[in-house]
mmCIF file of C-alpha atoms and ligand atoms in Angstrom:
data_model
loop_
_atom_site.group_PDB
_atom_site.id
_atom_site.type_symbol
_atom_site.label_atom_id
_atom_site.label_comp_id
_atom_site.label_asym_id
_atom_site.label_seq_id
_atom_site.Cartn_x
_atom_site.Cartn_y
_atom_site.Cartn_z
ATOM 1 C CA MET A 1165 -106.474 -175.942 -201.623
ATOM 2 C CA ALA A 1166 -106.457 -177.186 -198.047
ATOM 3 C CA GLN A 1167 -106.796 -180.946 -197.873
ATOM 4 C CA ASN A 1168 -110.461 -181.909 -197.978
ATOM 5 C CA SER A 1169 -111.375 -178.328 -197.026
ATOM 6 C CA ASN A 1170 -114.917 -178.986 -198.147
ATOM 7 C CA GLU A 1171 -115.724 -182.697 -198.293
ATOM 8 C CA SER A 1172 -119.094 -182.204 -199.936
ATOM 9 C CA LYS A 1173 -117.479 -180.368 -202.857
ATOM 10 C CA ILE A 1174 -115.051 -183.169 -203.621
ATOM 11 C CA PRO A 1175 -116.236 -184.862 -206.810
ATOM 12 C CA GLN A 1176 -117.075 -188.512 -206.304
ATOM 13 C CA HIS A 1177 -116.014 -189.374 -209.840
ATOM 14 C CA VAL A 1178 -113.363 -187.564 -211.906
ATOM 15 C CA ALA A 1179 -112.781 -188.534 -215.537
ATOM 16 C CA ILE A 1180 -109.736 -187.319 -217.447
ATOM 17 C CA ILE A 1181 -108.868 -186.975 -221.135
ATOM 18 C CA MET A 1182 -105.082 -187.196 -220.869
ATOM 19 C CA ASP A 1183 -104.061 -185.160 -223.904
ATOM 20 C CA GLY A 1184 -100.734 -183.662 -224.904
ATOM 21 C CA ASN A 1185 -98.217 -186.491 -224.521
ATOM 22 C CA GLY A 1186 -97.126 -186.304 -228.170
ATOM 23 C CA ARG A 1187 -96.655 -182.516 -228.117
ATOM 24 C CA TRP A 1188 -94.782 -182.709 -224.824
ATOM 25 C CA ALA A 1189 -92.307 -185.127 -226.429
ATOM 26 C CA GLN A 1190 -92.018 -183.177 -229.681
ATOM 27 C CA GLN A 1191 -91.312 -179.941 -227.791
ATOM 28 C CA ARG A 1192 -88.294 -181.721 -226.321
ATOM 29 C CA GLY A 1193 -87.121 -183.274 -229.592
ATOM 30 C CA LEU A 1194 -88.143 -186.721 -228.347
ATOM 31 C CA ASP A 1195 -90.182 -189.447 -230.040
ATOM 32 C CA ARG A 1196 -93.901 -189.407 -229.244
ATOM 33 C CA PRO A 1197 -93.780 -192.610 -227.137
ATOM 34 C CA GLU A 1198 -91.472 -190.759 -224.717
ATOM 35 C CA GLY A 1199 -94.421 -188.493 -224.008
ATOM 36 C CA HIS A 1200 -96.548 -191.499 -223.098
ATOM 37 C CA ILE A 1201 -93.800 -192.745 -220.765
ATOM 38 C CA ALA A 1202 -93.806 -189.337 -219.048
ATOM 39 C CA GLY A 1203 -97.607 -189.563 -219.038
ATOM 40 C CA VAL A 1204 -97.470 -192.634 -216.815
ATOM 41 C CA GLU A 1205 -95.701 -190.519 -214.173
ATOM 42 C CA SER A 1206 -98.660 -188.147 -214.262
ATOM 43 C CA VAL A 1207 -101.033 -191.087 -213.892
ATOM 44 C CA ARG A 1208 -99.139 -192.152 -210.776
ATOM 45 C CA ARG A 1209 -99.234 -188.615 -209.295
ATOM 46 C CA VAL A 1210 -102.906 -188.087 -210.045
ATOM 47 C CA VAL A 1211 -103.982 -191.472 -208.667
ATOM 48 C CA LYS A 1212 -102.192 -190.638 -205.427
ATOM 49 C CA ALA A 1213 -103.760 -187.164 -205.314
ATOM 50 C CA ALA A 1214 -107.219 -188.592 -206.007
ATOM 51 C CA VAL A 1215 -106.861 -191.072 -203.129
ATOM 52 C CA ASN A 1216 -105.654 -188.300 -200.797
ATOM 53 C CA ARG A 1217 -108.515 -186.011 -201.713
ATOM 54 C CA GLY A 1218 -111.187 -188.665 -201.226
ATOM 55 C CA VAL A 1219 -112.220 -189.047 -204.868
ATOM 56 C CA ARG A 1220 -113.867 -192.487 -205.203
ATOM 57 C CA TYR A 1221 -113.726 -193.103 -208.961
ATOM 58 C CA LEU A 1222 -111.096 -191.974 -211.453
ATOM 59 C CA THR A 1223 -111.624 -192.803 -215.118
ATOM 60 C CA LEU A 1224 -108.718 -192.259 -217.505
ATOM 61 C CA TYR A 1225 -109.060 -192.162 -221.292
ATOM 62 C CA THR A 1226 -106.065 -194.380 -221.928
ATOM 63 C CA PHE A 1227 -106.630 -195.639 -225.480
ATOM 64 C CA SER A 1228 -109.556 -194.723 -227.695
ATOM 65 C CA THR A 1229 -111.080 -196.936 -230.360
ATOM 66 C CA GLU A 1230 -109.751 -194.370 -232.861
ATOM 67 C CA ASN A 1231 -106.181 -194.635 -231.505
ATOM 68 C CA TRP A 1232 -105.709 -197.919 -233.425
ATOM 69 C CA GLY A 1233 -105.290 -195.654 -236.489
ATOM 70 C CA ARG A 1234 -102.004 -194.242 -235.134
ATOM 71 C CA PRO A 1235 -98.669 -195.537 -236.512
ATOM 72 C CA ALA A 1236 -98.159 -199.161 -235.478
ATOM 73 C CA GLU A 1237 -95.006 -198.335 -233.534
ATOM 74 C CA GLU A 1238 -96.860 -195.812 -231.370
ATOM 75 C CA VAL A 1239 -99.745 -198.248 -230.772
ATOM 76 C CA ASN A 1240 -97.252 -200.975 -229.836
ATOM 77 C CA ALA A 1241 -95.363 -198.599 -227.569
ATOM 78 C CA ILE A 1242 -98.562 -197.714 -225.677
ATOM 79 C CA MET A 1243 -99.502 -201.405 -225.306
ATOM 80 C CA GLU A 1244 -95.989 -202.283 -224.093
ATOM 81 C CA LEU A 1245 -96.068 -199.358 -221.701
ATOM 82 C CA PHE A 1246 -99.373 -200.575 -220.307
ATOM 83 C CA CYS A 1247 -97.918 -204.059 -219.685
ATOM 84 C CA ARG A 1248 -94.766 -202.670 -218.061
ATOM 85 C CA SER A 1249 -96.800 -200.280 -215.930
ATOM 86 C CA VAL A 1250 -98.961 -203.146 -214.644
ATOM 87 C CA ILE A 1251 -95.844 -204.841 -213.255
ATOM 88 C CA ALA A 1252 -94.324 -201.645 -211.906
ATOM 89 C CA GLU A 1253 -97.422 -200.089 -210.381
ATOM 90 C CA ALA A 1254 -99.417 -203.032 -209.032
ATOM 91 C CA PRO A 1255 -97.778 -203.141 -205.563
ATOM 92 C CA GLU A 1256 -98.289 -199.430 -204.869
ATOM 93 C CA LEU A 1257 -101.832 -199.464 -206.231
ATOM 94 C CA LYS A 1258 -102.657 -202.332 -203.873
ATOM 95 C CA GLU A 1259 -101.040 -200.530 -200.962
ATOM 96 C CA GLN A 1260 -103.159 -197.459 -201.658
ATOM 97 C CA GLY A 1261 -106.359 -199.513 -201.826
ATOM 98 C CA VAL A 1262 -106.856 -198.807 -205.511
ATOM 99 C CA GLU A 1263 -108.954 -201.239 -207.528
ATOM 100 C CA VAL A 1264 -108.255 -201.178 -211.292
ATOM 101 C CA LYS A 1265 -110.956 -201.949 -213.851
ATOM 102 C CA LEU A 1266 -110.838 -201.967 -217.631
ATOM 103 C CA MET A 1267 -113.636 -200.336 -219.583
ATOM 104 C CA GLY A 1268 -113.805 -201.070 -223.290
ATOM 105 C CA ASP A 1269 -113.974 -203.915 -225.768
ATOM 106 C CA ARG A 1270 -111.176 -206.361 -224.913
ATOM 107 C CA VAL A 1271 -111.579 -208.476 -228.057
ATOM 108 C CA ALA A 1272 -109.165 -206.280 -230.026
ATOM 109 C CA PHE A 1273 -106.266 -206.706 -227.590
ATOM 110 C CA SER A 1274 -103.519 -209.291 -227.984
ATOM 111 C CA ASP A 1275 -103.494 -212.279 -225.634
ATOM 112 C CA LYS A 1276 -100.522 -210.706 -223.899
ATOM 113 C CA VAL A 1277 -102.295 -207.414 -223.222
ATOM 114 C CA ASN A 1278 -105.402 -209.296 -222.077
ATOM 115 C CA SER A 1279 -103.307 -211.325 -219.648
ATOM 116 C CA TYR A 1280 -101.929 -208.102 -218.122
ATOM 117 C CA ILE A 1281 -105.444 -206.718 -217.871
ATOM 118 C CA ASP A 1282 -106.455 -209.872 -215.953
ATOM 119 C CA LYS A 1283 -103.358 -209.519 -213.786
ATOM 120 C CA ILE A 1284 -103.930 -205.905 -212.732
ATOM 121 C CA GLU A 1285 -107.672 -206.440 -212.201
ATOM 122 C CA GLY A 1286 -107.017 -209.619 -210.210
ATOM 123 C CA GLU A 1287 -104.209 -208.223 -208.066
ATOM 124 C CA THR A 1288 -106.053 -205.041 -207.144
ATOM 125 C CA ALA A 1289 -109.521 -206.565 -206.712
ATOM 126 C CA GLY A 1290 -111.209 -205.474 -203.507
ATOM 127 C CA GLY A 1291 -109.368 -202.140 -203.170
ATOM 128 C CA THR A 1292 -111.804 -199.880 -201.374
ATOM 129 C CA ASN A 1293 -110.300 -196.378 -201.519
ATOM 130 C CA LEU A 1294 -110.466 -195.673 -205.252
ATOM 131 C CA THR A 1295 -111.734 -197.408 -208.371
ATOM 132 C CA LEU A 1296 -109.374 -196.584 -211.227
ATOM 133 C CA VAL A 1297 -111.179 -197.187 -214.508
ATOM 134 C CA LEU A 1298 -108.902 -197.413 -217.531
ATOM 135 C CA ALA A 1299 -110.890 -196.721 -220.699
ATOM 136 C CA MET A 1300 -109.066 -198.796 -223.306
ATOM 137 C CA ASN A 1301 -110.343 -199.532 -226.774
ATOM 138 C CA TYR A 1302 -113.174 -197.322 -225.620
ATOM 139 C CA SER A 1303 -115.265 -194.719 -227.392
ATOM 140 C CA SER A 1304 -118.759 -193.522 -226.575
ATOM 141 C CA ARG A 1305 -120.252 -194.201 -229.982
ATOM 142 C CA TYR A 1306 -118.793 -197.712 -229.962
ATOM 143 C CA GLU A 1307 -120.127 -198.316 -226.437
ATOM 144 C CA ILE A 1308 -123.605 -197.000 -227.266
ATOM 145 C CA THR A 1309 -123.746 -198.898 -230.569
ATOM 146 C CA ASP A 1310 -122.684 -202.130 -228.889
ATOM 147 C CA THR A 1311 -125.251 -201.644 -226.117
ATOM 148 C CA VAL A 1312 -128.080 -200.865 -228.561
ATOM 149 C CA ARG A 1313 -127.183 -203.977 -230.534
ATOM 150 C CA GLN A 1314 -127.404 -206.137 -227.408
ATOM 151 C CA LEU A 1315 -130.720 -204.636 -226.360
ATOM 152 C CA VAL A 1316 -132.199 -205.071 -229.847
ATOM 153 C CA ALA A 1317 -131.086 -208.702 -229.823
ATOM 154 C CA GLN A 1318 -132.888 -209.206 -226.487
ATOM 155 C CA ALA A 1319 -135.985 -207.510 -227.914
ATOM 156 C CA ALA A 1320 -135.881 -209.753 -230.976
ATOM 157 C CA GLU A 1321 -135.916 -212.763 -228.626
ATOM 158 C CA GLY A 1322 -138.964 -211.313 -226.885
ATOM 159 C CA LYS A 1323 -137.029 -210.671 -223.654
ATOM 160 C CA LEU A 1324 -137.294 -206.883 -223.762
ATOM 161 C CA SER A 1325 -140.132 -204.543 -224.651
ATOM 162 C CA PRO A 1326 -139.879 -200.849 -225.680
ATOM 163 C CA GLU A 1327 -141.646 -199.671 -222.493
ATOM 164 C CA GLN A 1328 -138.838 -201.120 -220.360
ATOM 165 C CA ILE A 1329 -136.298 -198.797 -221.948
ATOM 166 C CA ASP A 1330 -135.660 -195.451 -220.288
ATOM 167 C CA ALA A 1331 -132.500 -193.457 -219.553
ATOM 168 C CA ASP A 1332 -131.782 -195.411 -216.355
ATOM 169 C CA TYR A 1333 -132.163 -198.680 -218.220
ATOM 170 C CA ILE A 1334 -129.659 -197.562 -220.847
ATOM 171 C CA SER A 1335 -127.202 -196.356 -218.162
ATOM 172 C CA ALA A 1336 -127.533 -199.743 -216.484
ATOM 173 C CA HIS A 1337 -126.418 -201.512 -219.673
ATOM 174 C CA LEU A 1338 -123.488 -199.371 -220.811
ATOM 175 C CA TYR A 1339 -119.892 -200.462 -220.174
ATOM 176 C CA SER A 1340 -119.868 -197.919 -217.331
ATOM 177 C CA ARG A 1341 -122.862 -199.518 -215.578
ATOM 178 C CA ASN A 1342 -120.973 -200.186 -212.339
ATOM 179 C CA TYR A 1343 -119.828 -196.593 -211.876
ATOM 180 C CA PRO A 1344 -121.674 -193.343 -211.152
ATOM 181 C CA ASP A 1345 -121.655 -190.651 -213.836
ATOM 182 C CA PRO A 1346 -118.563 -188.433 -213.666
ATOM 183 C CA ASP A 1347 -119.031 -185.236 -211.661
ATOM 184 C CA LEU A 1348 -116.005 -183.620 -213.245
ATOM 185 C CA VAL A 1349 -114.406 -184.209 -216.656
ATOM 186 C CA ILE A 1350 -110.907 -182.776 -217.062
ATOM 187 C CA ARG A 1351 -109.194 -182.389 -220.431
ATOM 188 C CA THR A 1352 -105.533 -181.462 -220.558
ATOM 189 C CA GLY A 1353 -103.614 -180.284 -223.631
ATOM 190 C CA GLY A 1354 -105.631 -177.215 -224.601
ATOM 191 C CA GLU A 1355 -108.374 -178.699 -226.802
ATOM 192 C CA TYR A 1356 -112.054 -178.048 -226.047
ATOM 193 C CA ARG A 1357 -113.845 -181.256 -226.972
ATOM 194 C CA LEU A 1358 -114.950 -184.605 -225.554
ATOM 195 C CA SER A 1359 -113.452 -186.723 -228.363
ATOM 196 C CA ASN A 1360 -115.961 -189.556 -228.031
ATOM 197 C CA PHE A 1361 -115.402 -189.933 -224.268
ATOM 198 C CA LEU A 1362 -118.316 -190.674 -221.873
ATOM 199 C CA MET A 1363 -120.761 -188.667 -223.997
ATOM 200 C CA TRP A 1364 -123.835 -190.243 -222.386
ATOM 201 C CA GLN A 1365 -122.411 -190.239 -218.858
ATOM 202 C CA ALA A 1366 -121.112 -186.640 -219.018
ATOM 203 C CA ALA A 1367 -124.550 -185.145 -219.720
ATOM 204 C CA TYR A 1368 -124.415 -183.153 -216.449
ATOM 205 C CA SER A 1369 -120.705 -183.304 -215.686
ATOM 206 C CA GLU A 1370 -118.763 -180.153 -215.005
ATOM 207 C CA LEU A 1371 -116.118 -179.684 -217.693
ATOM 208 C CA TYR A 1372 -112.636 -178.352 -216.969
ATOM 209 C CA PHE A 1373 -110.129 -177.593 -219.707
ATOM 210 C CA THR A 1374 -106.490 -176.732 -219.130
ATOM 211 C CA PRO A 1375 -103.673 -175.967 -221.588
ATOM 212 C CA THR A 1376 -101.284 -177.983 -219.401
ATOM 213 C CA LEU A 1377 -99.953 -180.976 -221.323
ATOM 214 C CA TRP A 1378 -100.664 -184.283 -219.589
ATOM 215 C CA PRO A 1379 -97.022 -185.056 -218.625
ATOM 216 C CA ASP A 1380 -96.894 -181.656 -216.865
ATOM 217 C CA PHE A 1381 -100.184 -182.196 -215.017
ATOM 218 C CA ASP A 1382 -99.284 -182.641 -211.349
ATOM 219 C CA LYS A 1383 -100.854 -182.660 -207.886
ATOM 220 C CA THR A 1384 -101.211 -178.881 -207.919
ATOM 221 C CA SER A 1385 -102.914 -178.989 -211.336
ATOM 222 C CA PHE A 1386 -105.308 -181.627 -209.979
ATOM 223 C CA ASP A 1387 -106.086 -179.500 -206.932
ATOM 224 C CA GLU A 1388 -106.746 -176.500 -209.194
ATOM 225 C CA ALA A 1389 -109.275 -178.558 -211.132
ATOM 226 C CA LEU A 1390 -110.963 -179.674 -207.883
ATOM 227 C CA GLU A 1391 -110.999 -176.072 -206.685
ATOM 228 C CA ALA A 1392 -112.680 -174.937 -209.934
ATOM 229 C CA TYR A 1393 -115.218 -177.746 -209.502
ATOM 230 C CA ALA A 1394 -115.961 -176.650 -205.927
ATOM 231 C CA GLN A 1395 -116.918 -173.198 -207.260
ATOM 232 C CA ARG A 1396 -119.430 -174.566 -209.768
ATOM 233 C CA ASN A 1397 -123.166 -174.392 -209.217
ATOM 234 C CA ARG A 1398 -124.656 -177.682 -210.402
ATOM 235 C CA ARG A 1399 -128.340 -177.492 -211.231
ATOM 236 C CA PHE A 1400 -128.982 -180.613 -213.336
ATOM 237 C CA GLY A 1401 -131.475 -178.689 -215.487
ATOM 238 C CA LEU A 1402 -133.415 -177.404 -212.463
ATOM 239 C CA VAL A 1403 -133.680 -173.961 -210.888
ATOM 240 C CA LYS A 1404 -131.821 -173.251 -207.683
HETATM 241 C C1 FPP B 904 -102.995 -188.514 -225.613
HETATM 242 O O1 FPP B 904 -101.883 -187.736 -225.961
HETATM 243 C C2 FPP B 904 -102.600 -189.725 -224.866
HETATM 244 C C3 FPP B 904 -102.823 -191.018 -225.271
HETATM 245 C C4 FPP B 904 -103.524 -191.351 -226.517
HETATM 246 C C5 FPP B 904 -102.334 -192.174 -224.510
HETATM 247 C C6 FPP B 904 -102.411 -192.072 -223.029
HETATM 248 C C7 FPP B 904 -101.554 -193.136 -222.481
HETATM 249 C C8 FPP B 904 -100.781 -193.040 -221.382
HETATM 250 C C9 FPP B 904 -100.740 -191.852 -220.498
HETATM 251 C C10 FPP B 904 -99.868 -194.150 -221.053
HETATM 252 C C11 FPP B 904 -100.486 -195.457 -220.641
HETATM 253 C C12 FPP B 904 -101.358 -195.339 -219.455
HETATM 254 C C13 FPP B 904 -101.464 -196.200 -218.427
HETATM 255 C C14 FPP B 904 -102.592 -196.032 -217.482
HETATM 256 C C15 FPP B 904 -100.504 -197.280 -218.155
HETATM 257 P P1 FPP B 904 -101.564 -187.492 -227.500
HETATM 258 O O2 FPP B 904 -100.602 -188.538 -227.940
HETATM 259 O O3 FPP B 904 -102.836 -187.436 -228.288
HETATM 260 O O4 FPP B 904 -100.879 -186.089 -227.459
HETATM 261 P P2 FPP B 904 -100.873 -184.959 -228.599
HETATM 262 O O5 FPP B 904 -102.273 -184.424 -228.672
HETATM 263 O O6 FPP B 904 -99.916 -183.955 -228.058
HETATM 264 O O7 FPP B 904 -100.409 -185.611 -229.854
#
């Protein structure tokens, strides 16, 4: 795809389910965490490609609420990798004008992980080219449940009435409230499901599935996904 060949067809917001790290490692006789380490390289490549293509928001499904159920050593390896990546990547992210934001419930993270979250958010604050949203300890059902609970509590205090609640109101209170809905959701690794990712926000997103494992997903793979998106006819439930 020629660079920005059709500006209007560049998705404003791309969200990615980065699947296949474990299989990538196993295929090479490596431990699963090695796949996550290779996955960080893909994150770096795709962030750069997103900036170059003019994508404004990139949301990555980095750690789901369900991922806590994985073996402790894998969970710890992912958390450690996150902390190391913050140190290693912060300068280049800043240089590229990338602002990093966490989306998810931070209560479950260790003090150490929370301090690295503060660090990367603080150091990249104000980046204007791309907002990189890392969904960590995130799942849609958790997000929606938490939001409903907060709204019900407000209603119980008499601060909210049923008539005030519509779809826009709910969108404005989800964890994703500061970001537009994704235009394109990519899932790598060959599975055809959303796995509890942005289920409310992806109501009208274009979905793109590829068998490519996340560590093998490169700039060309990203361009292929953008090209497929550019061919789609979005109708949002209307007629053309
Ligand atoms: C899914 O592959 C991937 C994850 C659960 C973790 C993603 C984490 C990273 C890419 C590293 C940390 C990221 C940042 C931004 C620093 P899987 O393990 O489910 O693969 P499988 O389906 O082959 O088992």
